[in-house]
Amino acid sequence: MATPRGLGALLLLLLLPTSGQEKPTEGPRNTCLGSNNMYDIFNLNDKALCFTKCRQSGSDSCNVENLQRYWLNYEAHLMKEGLTQKVNTPFLKALVQNLSTNTAEDFYFSLEPSQVPRQVMKDEDKPPDRVRLPKSLFRSLPGNRSVVRLAVTILDIGPGTLFKGPRLGLGDGSGVLNNRLVGLSVGQMHVTKLAEPLEIVFSHQRPPPNMTLTCVFWDVTKGTTGDWSSEGCSTEVRPEGTVCCCDHLTFFALLLRPTLDQSTVHILTRISQAGCGVSMIFLAFTIILYAFLRCLHLLLVHHPLPPKSEHHSLLLYCKIGPGPLRISRIGRHGPAIWTQLWLSV
């Protein structure tokens, strides 16, 4: 029978081989690499922090392409859920609900950045930020569906590099107005070339005089990570805001950019430099010509004209420096030339 002392020694021997081994530690998880596609509230909050963390393009700690794809696919994730639902977080507002395709009226939804999108009824006052979906959109959907699911999202992309594109990183003051994206999707279908465009109204203050507003959508086919494009969208600036009319469904935004882009500014700068150079050359020529004529003026004042002679030859001298400088030789027509020189002075 084993004694308690023997059992203790046996237990000690079993623990010794593992006591010298270090327990593997898990490294810090970098959610900004966008390696997972989980859409629970914990992962959504972690991914939202990347809107602020990812401030430099090409950073090893951020995978902009994966992060942008993560948020673009979020609407598809919401569509897979069977029930009408709302998402209300500081960085994301979303509404998913079923709509009848046999409608006689257009659909209006509010896009207030501080509220979850909601359907606006016909007799209600239209909110300053809103979207109008024409009834023809739902009637033209394929499949003869009587009911479709609509997703409306408002995403705050923050000040980082996500959804900025290469053209907004030039340091010229351009950017996404209020860092806000509006996403629209119907039934997980690719809706393009609408006969009647949808309308999105972005309310804002009057932009600076040297800036212009442009309605754009996020085009995933441009470049390696996507970029903004205005194809299929028109921009109408009104006193109460800007109206974007587009013929497709995707993620939209309002870009604030300088009236003159960098390439145009560069060309105009070169033209101005060339013009200034030519002006300096002619200014120097004018100064030299003025000095020359001034010298002739002084010569005429101190040396009266000689009598007219058919065979007289006159040498003009202008005292510049220690010795005389010969200007020209005037022959028989000397008095006439003197008169012309005097009048020119």
Coordinates of C-alpha atoms in Angstrom, one line a residue:
M1 CA 0.0 0.0 0.0
A2 CA 1.4 3.4 -1.0
T3 CA 2.0 5.9 1.7
P4 CA 1.0 9.5 1.5
R5 CA 4.7 10.4 1.2
G6 CA 5.1 8.1 -1.7
L7 CA 2.0 9.5 -3.5
G8 CA 3.4 13.0 -3.0
A9 CA 6.7 12.1 -4.6
L10 CA 5.0 10.4 -7.5
L11 CA 2.9 13.5 -8.1
L12 CA 6.0 15.7 -8.0
L13 CA 7.7 13.5 -10.6
L14 CA 4.7 13.8 -12.9
L15 CA 4.7 17.6 -12.6
L16 CA 8.4 18.1 -13.1
P17 CA 8.5 17.5 -16.9
T18 CA 5.9 20.2 -17.5
S19 CA 7.1 22.7 -15.0
G20 CA 10.0 23.8 -17.2
Q21 CA 7.9 24.3 -20.3
E22 CA 6.6 27.7 -20.9
K23 CA 2.9 28.0 -21.6
P24 CA 2.3 29.4 -25.1
T25 CA 0.9 32.8 -25.1
E26 CA -1.5 34.1 -27.7
G27 CA -0.3 37.2 -29.4
P28 CA -2.5 40.3 -29.7
R29 CA -5.3 40.0 -32.2
N30 CA -5.2 42.6 -35.0
T31 CA -8.7 43.0 -36.1
C32 CA -7.7 45.7 -38.7
L33 CA -6.3 43.0 -40.9
G34 CA -9.9 42.0 -41.6
S35 CA -9.3 38.2 -41.6
N36 CA -12.7 37.2 -40.3
N37 CA -16.2 37.8 -41.5
M38 CA -18.1 37.5 -38.2
Y39 CA -20.8 40.1 -37.8
D40 CA -21.7 39.8 -34.1
I41 CA -21.7 43.0 -32.0
F42 CA -18.2 42.2 -30.6
N43 CA -16.6 42.0 -34.0
L44 CA -18.5 45.0 -35.4
N45 CA -17.2 47.2 -32.6
D46 CA -13.6 45.9 -33.1
K47 CA -13.8 46.6 -36.9
A48 CA -15.2 50.0 -36.3
L49 CA -12.1 51.0 -34.3
C50 CA -10.2 50.6 -37.6
F51 CA -11.9 53.6 -39.0
T52 CA -9.7 55.7 -36.8
K53 CA -6.7 53.5 -36.4
C54 CA -6.0 53.1 -40.2
R55 CA -4.7 56.6 -41.0
Q56 CA -1.7 55.8 -43.2
S57 CA -2.0 54.0 -46.6
G58 CA 0.2 51.0 -46.9
S59 CA 0.4 50.3 -43.2
D60 CA 1.1 46.6 -42.3
S61 CA -1.3 46.8 -39.4
C62 CA -4.3 47.5 -41.7
N63 CA -5.7 45.6 -44.6
V64 CA -7.8 48.3 -46.3
E65 CA -9.1 45.9 -49.0
N66 CA -10.4 43.3 -46.5
L67 CA -11.9 45.9 -44.2
Q68 CA -13.8 47.6 -47.0
R69 CA -15.1 44.2 -48.2
Y70 CA -16.2 43.4 -44.7
W71 CA -18.4 46.4 -44.5
L72 CA -19.7 46.1 -48.1
N73 CA -20.8 42.6 -47.4
Y74 CA -22.6 43.5 -44.2
E75 CA -25.8 44.3 -46.0
A76 CA -25.8 40.9 -47.6
H77 CA -25.4 39.4 -44.1
L78 CA -28.5 41.4 -42.9
M79 CA -30.5 40.1 -45.9
K80 CA -29.9 36.5 -44.9
E81 CA -31.8 37.1 -41.7
G82 CA -35.5 36.3 -42.0
L83 CA -37.0 39.1 -39.9
T84 CA -37.2 42.8 -40.1
Q85 CA -34.4 44.2 -38.0
K86 CA -32.7 47.4 -37.0
V87 CA -29.1 48.1 -36.1
N88 CA -28.3 51.0 -33.9
T89 CA -24.6 51.6 -33.0
P90 CA -22.6 54.9 -32.9
F91 CA -21.0 54.1 -36.2
L92 CA -23.7 52.1 -38.0
K93 CA -27.5 52.6 -38.5
A94 CA -29.3 50.0 -40.5
L95 CA -32.9 49.0 -41.4
V96 CA -34.0 45.9 -43.1
Q97 CA -37.7 45.3 -44.0
N98 CA -40.0 43.7 -46.5
L99 CA -41.6 45.8 -49.2
S100 CA -44.4 45.0 -51.7
T101 CA -43.4 45.3 -55.3
N102 CA -47.0 46.1 -56.3
T103 CA -46.9 49.6 -55.0
A104 CA -48.6 52.7 -56.4
E105 CA -46.4 55.2 -54.6
D106 CA -42.7 55.9 -54.3
F107 CA -41.0 54.9 -51.1
Y108 CA -39.3 57.5 -48.9
F109 CA -36.8 56.7 -46.1
S110 CA -35.1 59.0 -43.6
L111 CA -31.3 59.1 -43.5
E112 CA -30.7 61.1 -40.4
P113 CA -27.1 60.3 -39.2
S114 CA -28.2 60.1 -35.6
Q115 CA -31.2 57.8 -36.1
V116 CA -32.0 54.4 -37.6
P117 CA -33.4 54.8 -41.1
R118 CA -37.2 54.6 -41.1
Q119 CA -39.9 54.7 -43.8
V120 CA -41.5 58.1 -44.2
M121 CA -45.2 58.0 -45.0
K122 CA -46.8 60.1 -47.7
D123 CA -48.5 62.6 -45.4
E124 CA -45.4 63.2 -43.3
D125 CA -42.9 66.1 -43.7
K126 CA -39.9 65.0 -45.6
P127 CA -36.7 64.9 -43.5
P128 CA -33.7 66.9 -44.7
D129 CA -31.7 63.7 -45.3
R130 CA -33.7 61.2 -47.2
V131 CA -33.9 58.8 -50.1
R132 CA -36.6 58.3 -52.6
L133 CA -37.0 54.9 -54.2
P134 CA -39.3 55.1 -57.3
K135 CA -42.0 52.6 -57.7
S136 CA -40.7 51.6 -61.1
L137 CA -37.7 50.2 -59.4
F138 CA -39.7 47.4 -57.7
R139 CA -41.8 46.7 -60.7
S140 CA -38.8 46.1 -62.9
L141 CA -37.2 43.5 -60.6
P142 CA -36.7 40.0 -62.1
G143 CA -38.5 37.0 -60.8
N144 CA -42.1 38.4 -60.5
R145 CA -41.7 38.7 -56.7
S146 CA -44.5 40.1 -54.7
V147 CA -42.3 41.0 -51.7
V148 CA -38.6 41.9 -51.6
R149 CA -36.3 42.8 -48.8
L150 CA -34.8 46.3 -48.7
A151 CA -31.7 47.2 -46.7
V152 CA -30.8 50.8 -45.9
T153 CA -27.6 51.5 -44.0
I154 CA -25.8 54.6 -42.8
L155 CA -22.1 54.1 -42.1
D156 CA -19.7 56.5 -40.4
I157 CA -16.3 55.8 -41.9
G158 CA -14.3 58.2 -39.7
P159 CA -11.1 60.1 -40.6
G160 CA -9.0 57.1 -41.6
T161 CA -8.1 55.7 -45.0
L162 CA -11.1 53.4 -45.4
F163 CA -13.3 54.2 -48.3
K164 CA -11.2 57.2 -49.2
G165 CA -9.6 56.0 -52.4
P166 CA -6.3 57.2 -53.9
R167 CA -7.7 60.5 -55.1
L168 CA -8.7 61.6 -51.6
G169 CA -5.3 61.1 -50.2
L170 CA -3.5 64.0 -52.0
G171 CA -3.7 66.4 -49.1
D172 CA -5.7 69.0 -51.1
G173 CA -8.6 69.2 -48.6
S174 CA -10.8 66.7 -50.4
G175 CA -12.9 64.1 -48.5
V176 CA -16.2 62.4 -48.0
L177 CA -18.7 64.9 -46.7
N178 CA -19.3 64.2 -43.0
N179 CA -17.6 60.8 -43.4
R180 CA -20.9 59.3 -44.2
L181 CA -21.9 56.5 -46.6
V182 CA -25.4 55.5 -47.5
G183 CA -26.0 51.9 -48.6
L184 CA -29.0 50.6 -50.5
S185 CA -29.7 47.1 -51.7
V186 CA -32.8 45.1 -52.6
G187 CA -33.1 41.3 -52.3
Q188 CA -29.4 40.7 -52.8
M189 CA -29.8 41.6 -56.5
H190 CA -27.4 43.6 -58.6
V191 CA -29.7 46.5 -59.6
T192 CA -28.4 48.8 -62.4
K193 CA -29.6 51.0 -65.3
L194 CA -32.9 52.1 -63.7
A195 CA -35.4 53.7 -66.0
E196 CA -36.1 56.2 -63.3
P197 CA -33.2 57.1 -61.0
L198 CA -33.4 57.1 -57.2
E199 CA -32.8 60.3 -55.3
I200 CA -30.7 60.8 -52.2
V201 CA -30.7 64.2 -50.4
F202 CA -27.7 65.1 -48.3
S203 CA -28.2 68.2 -46.2
H204 CA -25.2 70.3 -45.4
Q205 CA -24.0 73.9 -45.0
R206 CA -22.8 76.0 -47.9
P207 CA -19.5 74.7 -49.1
P208 CA -16.4 76.9 -49.5
P209 CA -16.3 78.9 -52.8
N210 CA -13.2 77.0 -54.0
M211 CA -14.7 73.5 -53.4
T212 CA -17.2 71.5 -55.4
L213 CA -19.6 68.7 -54.4
T214 CA -20.0 65.5 -56.4
C215 CA -22.3 62.6 -56.0
V216 CA -20.4 59.3 -56.2
F217 CA -20.6 55.6 -55.5
W218 CA -18.0 53.1 -54.4
D219 CA -16.8 51.1 -57.4
V220 CA -15.1 47.9 -56.3
T221 CA -13.7 47.3 -59.8
K222 CA -11.5 50.3 -59.8
G223 CA -7.9 49.7 -58.7
T224 CA -6.9 47.1 -56.2
T225 CA -9.0 48.4 -53.3
G226 CA -11.8 50.2 -55.1
D227 CA -12.4 53.9 -55.7
W228 CA -15.1 56.5 -56.0
S229 CA -16.9 56.9 -59.3
S230 CA -19.6 59.3 -60.5
E231 CA -20.7 57.2 -63.5
G232 CA -24.5 56.9 -63.6
C233 CA -25.0 59.7 -61.0
S234 CA -25.9 63.3 -61.4
T235 CA -25.4 66.1 -58.9
E236 CA -27.8 69.0 -58.2
V237 CA -26.9 71.5 -55.5
R238 CA -29.9 73.2 -53.9
P239 CA -30.2 75.7 -51.0
E240 CA -31.3 72.9 -48.6
G241 CA -28.7 70.4 -49.7
T242 CA -27.4 68.3 -52.6
V243 CA -29.6 65.9 -54.5
C244 CA -27.9 62.8 -56.0
C245 CA -29.8 61.0 -58.8
C246 CA -28.3 57.6 -59.6
D247 CA -29.4 54.7 -61.8
H248 CA -28.2 51.8 -59.6
L249 CA -28.1 50.5 -56.0
T250 CA -24.9 50.4 -54.0
F251 CA -23.0 52.6 -51.4
F252 CA -23.2 56.3 -52.1
A253 CA -21.5 59.4 -50.7
L254 CA -21.0 63.1 -51.4
L255 CA -17.4 64.1 -52.2
L256 CA -16.0 67.5 -51.3
R257 CA -13.1 68.3 -53.7
P258 CA -11.3 71.5 -54.9
T259 CA -12.7 73.1 -58.0
L260 CA -9.3 72.6 -59.7
D261 CA -7.7 69.2 -59.4
Q262 CA -3.9 68.8 -58.8
S263 CA -3.1 68.2 -62.5
T264 CA -4.9 71.3 -63.6
V265 CA -3.2 73.3 -60.9
H266 CA 0.2 72.0 -62.0
I267 CA -0.5 73.0 -65.6
L268 CA -1.7 76.5 -64.7
T269 CA 1.3 76.9 -62.4
R270 CA 3.7 76.1 -65.3
I271 CA 1.8 78.5 -67.6
S272 CA 2.1 81.3 -65.0
Q273 CA 5.8 80.6 -64.5
A274 CA 6.4 80.8 -68.3
G275 CA 4.4 84.1 -68.5
C276 CA 6.3 85.6 -65.6
G277 CA 9.6 84.7 -67.3
V278 CA 8.6 86.3 -70.6
S279 CA 7.4 89.4 -68.7
M280 CA 10.8 89.7 -67.0
I281 CA 12.7 89.5 -70.3
F282 CA 10.6 92.3 -71.8
L283 CA 10.9 94.4 -68.6
A284 CA 14.7 94.2 -68.9
F285 CA 14.5 95.1 -72.6
T286 CA 12.3 98.1 -71.7
I287 CA 14.8 99.3 -69.0
I288 CA 17.7 99.1 -71.4
L289 CA 15.7 100.9 -74.2
Y290 CA 14.7 103.6 -71.7
A291 CA 18.4 104.2 -70.7
F292 CA 19.4 104.4 -74.3
L293 CA 16.7 107.0 -75.2
R294 CA 17.5 108.9 -72.0
C295 CA 21.1 109.1 -73.1
L296 CA 20.1 110.5 -76.5
H297 CA 17.9 113.0 -74.8
L298 CA 20.8 114.4 -72.7
L299 CA 23.1 114.5 -75.7
L300 CA 20.6 116.6 -77.7
V301 CA 20.2 119.0 -74.8
H302 CA 24.0 119.7 -74.4
H303 CA 25.0 119.6 -78.1
P304 CA 22.9 121.7 -80.5
L305 CA 22.4 120.4 -84.0
P306 CA 25.0 121.6 -86.6
P307 CA 24.0 123.4 -89.8
K308 CA 22.4 121.4 -92.6
S309 CA 25.0 120.2 -95.1
E310 CA 24.6 117.9 -98.0
H311 CA 28.1 116.5 -97.5
H312 CA 28.3 116.7 -93.7
S313 CA 28.8 113.6 -91.8
L314 CA 28.0 113.6 -88.0
L315 CA 29.2 111.2 -85.4
L316 CA 27.0 110.8 -82.3
Y317 CA 28.7 110.2 -79.0
C318 CA 27.1 109.4 -75.6
K319 CA 29.3 109.7 -72.6
I320 CA 29.1 106.4 -70.8
G321 CA 32.0 105.5 -68.5
P322 CA 35.5 106.9 -69.0
G323 CA 35.5 106.8 -72.9
P324 CA 33.0 107.8 -75.6
L325 CA 30.7 105.3 -77.1
R326 CA 29.8 105.6 -80.8
I327 CA 26.1 105.3 -81.3
S328 CA 25.7 105.7 -85.0
R329 CA 26.6 107.6 -88.1
I330 CA 24.1 110.0 -89.6
G331 CA 24.6 111.3 -93.1
R332 CA 22.7 113.8 -95.2
H333 CA 19.4 113.1 -93.6
G334 CA 20.7 113.8 -90.2
P335 CA 18.2 116.5 -89.1
A336 CA 15.2 114.4 -90.0
I337 CA 16.6 111.5 -88.0
W338 CA 17.4 113.8 -85.1
T339 CA 13.8 115.0 -85.1
Q340 CA 12.5 111.4 -85.0
L341 CA 14.8 110.6 -82.1
W342 CA 13.7 113.7 -80.2
L343 CA 10.0 112.9 -80.7
S344 CA 10.6 109.3 -79.5
V345 CA 12.1 110.5 -76.3

